[in-house]
Short mmCIF file of C-alpha atoms in Angstrom, two decimals:
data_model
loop_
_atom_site.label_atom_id
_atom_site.label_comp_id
_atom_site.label_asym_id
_atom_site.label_seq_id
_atom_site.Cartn_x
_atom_site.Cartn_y
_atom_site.Cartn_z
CA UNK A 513 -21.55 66.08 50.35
CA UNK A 514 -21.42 66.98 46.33
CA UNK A 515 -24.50 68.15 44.72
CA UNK A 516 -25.94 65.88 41.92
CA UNK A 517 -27.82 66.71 38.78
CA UNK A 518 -30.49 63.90 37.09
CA UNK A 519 -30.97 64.11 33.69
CA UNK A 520 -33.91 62.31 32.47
CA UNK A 521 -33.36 60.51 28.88
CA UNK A 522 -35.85 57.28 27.52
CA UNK A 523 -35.14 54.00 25.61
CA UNK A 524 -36.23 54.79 22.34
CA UNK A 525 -32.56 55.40 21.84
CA UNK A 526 -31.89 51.43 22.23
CA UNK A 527 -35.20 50.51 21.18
CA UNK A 528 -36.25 52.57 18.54
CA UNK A 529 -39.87 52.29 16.64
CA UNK A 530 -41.53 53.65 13.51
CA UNK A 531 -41.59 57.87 13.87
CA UNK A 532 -39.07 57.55 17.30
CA UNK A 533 -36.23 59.61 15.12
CA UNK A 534 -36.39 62.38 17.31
CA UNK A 535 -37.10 60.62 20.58
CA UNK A 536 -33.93 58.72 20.02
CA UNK A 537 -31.92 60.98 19.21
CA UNK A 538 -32.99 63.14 22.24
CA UNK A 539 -32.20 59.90 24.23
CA UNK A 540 -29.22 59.87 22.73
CA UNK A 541 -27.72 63.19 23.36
CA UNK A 542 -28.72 63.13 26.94
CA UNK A 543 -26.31 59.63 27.32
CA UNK A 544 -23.27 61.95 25.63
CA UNK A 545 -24.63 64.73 27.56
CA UNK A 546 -24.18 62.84 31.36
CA UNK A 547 -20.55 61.98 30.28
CA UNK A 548 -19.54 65.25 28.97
CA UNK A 549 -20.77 66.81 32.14
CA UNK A 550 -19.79 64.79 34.92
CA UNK A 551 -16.44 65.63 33.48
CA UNK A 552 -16.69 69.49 33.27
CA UNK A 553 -19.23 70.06 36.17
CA UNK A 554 -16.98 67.91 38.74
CA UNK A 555 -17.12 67.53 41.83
CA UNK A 556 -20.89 68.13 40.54
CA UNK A 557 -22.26 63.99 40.14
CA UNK A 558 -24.20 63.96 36.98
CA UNK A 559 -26.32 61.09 36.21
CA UNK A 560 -29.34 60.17 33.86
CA UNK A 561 -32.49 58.21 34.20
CA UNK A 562 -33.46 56.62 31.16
CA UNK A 563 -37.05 54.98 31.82
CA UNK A 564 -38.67 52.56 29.52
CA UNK A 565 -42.65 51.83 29.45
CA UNK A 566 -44.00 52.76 33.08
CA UNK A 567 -46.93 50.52 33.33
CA UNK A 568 -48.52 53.21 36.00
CA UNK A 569 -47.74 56.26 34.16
CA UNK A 570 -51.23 57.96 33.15
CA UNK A 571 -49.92 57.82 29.27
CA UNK A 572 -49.76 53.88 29.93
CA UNK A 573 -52.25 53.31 32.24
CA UNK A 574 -55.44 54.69 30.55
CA UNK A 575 -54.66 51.63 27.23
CA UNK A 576 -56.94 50.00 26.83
CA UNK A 577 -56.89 45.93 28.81
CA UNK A 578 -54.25 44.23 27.03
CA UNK A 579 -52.45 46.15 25.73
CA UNK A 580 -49.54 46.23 28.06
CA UNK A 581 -49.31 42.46 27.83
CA UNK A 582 -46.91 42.19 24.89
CA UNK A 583 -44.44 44.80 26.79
CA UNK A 584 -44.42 43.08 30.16
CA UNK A 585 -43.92 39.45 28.43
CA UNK A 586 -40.35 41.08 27.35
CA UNK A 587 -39.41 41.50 30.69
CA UNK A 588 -38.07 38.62 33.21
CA UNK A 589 -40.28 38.75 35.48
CA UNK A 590 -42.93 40.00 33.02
CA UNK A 591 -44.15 43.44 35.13
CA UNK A 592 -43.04 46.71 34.14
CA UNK A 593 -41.68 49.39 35.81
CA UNK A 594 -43.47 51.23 38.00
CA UNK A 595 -43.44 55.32 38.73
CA UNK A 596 -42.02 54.46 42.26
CA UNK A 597 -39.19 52.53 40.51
CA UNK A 598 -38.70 56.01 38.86
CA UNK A 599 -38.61 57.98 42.29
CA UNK A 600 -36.82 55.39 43.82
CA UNK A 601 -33.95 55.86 41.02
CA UNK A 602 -33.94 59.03 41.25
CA UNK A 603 -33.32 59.62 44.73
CA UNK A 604 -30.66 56.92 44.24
CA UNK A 605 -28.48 58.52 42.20
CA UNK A 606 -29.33 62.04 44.15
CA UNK A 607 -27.74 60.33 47.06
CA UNK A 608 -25.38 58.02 46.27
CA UNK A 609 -21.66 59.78 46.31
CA UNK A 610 -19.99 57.39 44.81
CA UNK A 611 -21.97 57.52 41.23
CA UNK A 612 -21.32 59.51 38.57
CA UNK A 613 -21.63 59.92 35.01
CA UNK A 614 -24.28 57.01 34.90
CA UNK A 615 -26.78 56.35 32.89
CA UNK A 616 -28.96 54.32 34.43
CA UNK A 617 -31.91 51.81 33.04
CA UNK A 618 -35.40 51.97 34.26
CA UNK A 619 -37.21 49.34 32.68
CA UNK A 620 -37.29 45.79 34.84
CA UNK A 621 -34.60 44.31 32.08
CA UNK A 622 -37.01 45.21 28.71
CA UNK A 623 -35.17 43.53 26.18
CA UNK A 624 -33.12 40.61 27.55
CA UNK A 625 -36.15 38.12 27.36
#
């Protein structure tokens, strides 16, 4: 069994917003970073997470009613993701052999609706 590595990244790199130029960027770097070192860390899997609004997180959670609304009417089946998505993700590409140098959506499909 090969050890794996989960880098943890965000969508403000795809879906930027006013004062994300940072964020993005960070986002950004970690997608170059998974390829770069699944290539020079193999037999090492490395993989990245890249979560977008987690409706349970305690940053999301504490908004105020409503707020959330707009976010999970841009997703198909209009919930977002949940931490336990997250975990569940995680562990995923933690276990699965046969993935590397992935970078890997969190987000119950934010953007295609």
């Amino acid at each position: 069994m090969t050890t794996g590595i989960v880098l943890f990244g965000g969508r403000a790199k795809d879906l930027p917003y006013p004062g994300s130029t940072t964020v993005s960027t960070i986002n950004g770097g970690v997608t170059g970073l998974v390829n770069t070192l699944a290539l020079e860390l193999a037999p090492i899997r490395v993989n990245a997470i890249h979560p977008g609004i987690i409706g349970d997180s305690p940053f999301w959670a504490s908004k105020p009613e409503g707020v959330l609304k707009a976010y999970e009417d841009h997703t198909p089946g209009g919930a977002l993701a949940t931490m336990a998505d997250v975990v569940d993700a995680t562990r995923f590409l933690l276990r699965n052999q046969g993935v590397s140098a992935v970078n890997l959506y969190v987000d119950r499909g934010t953007g295609v609706v």
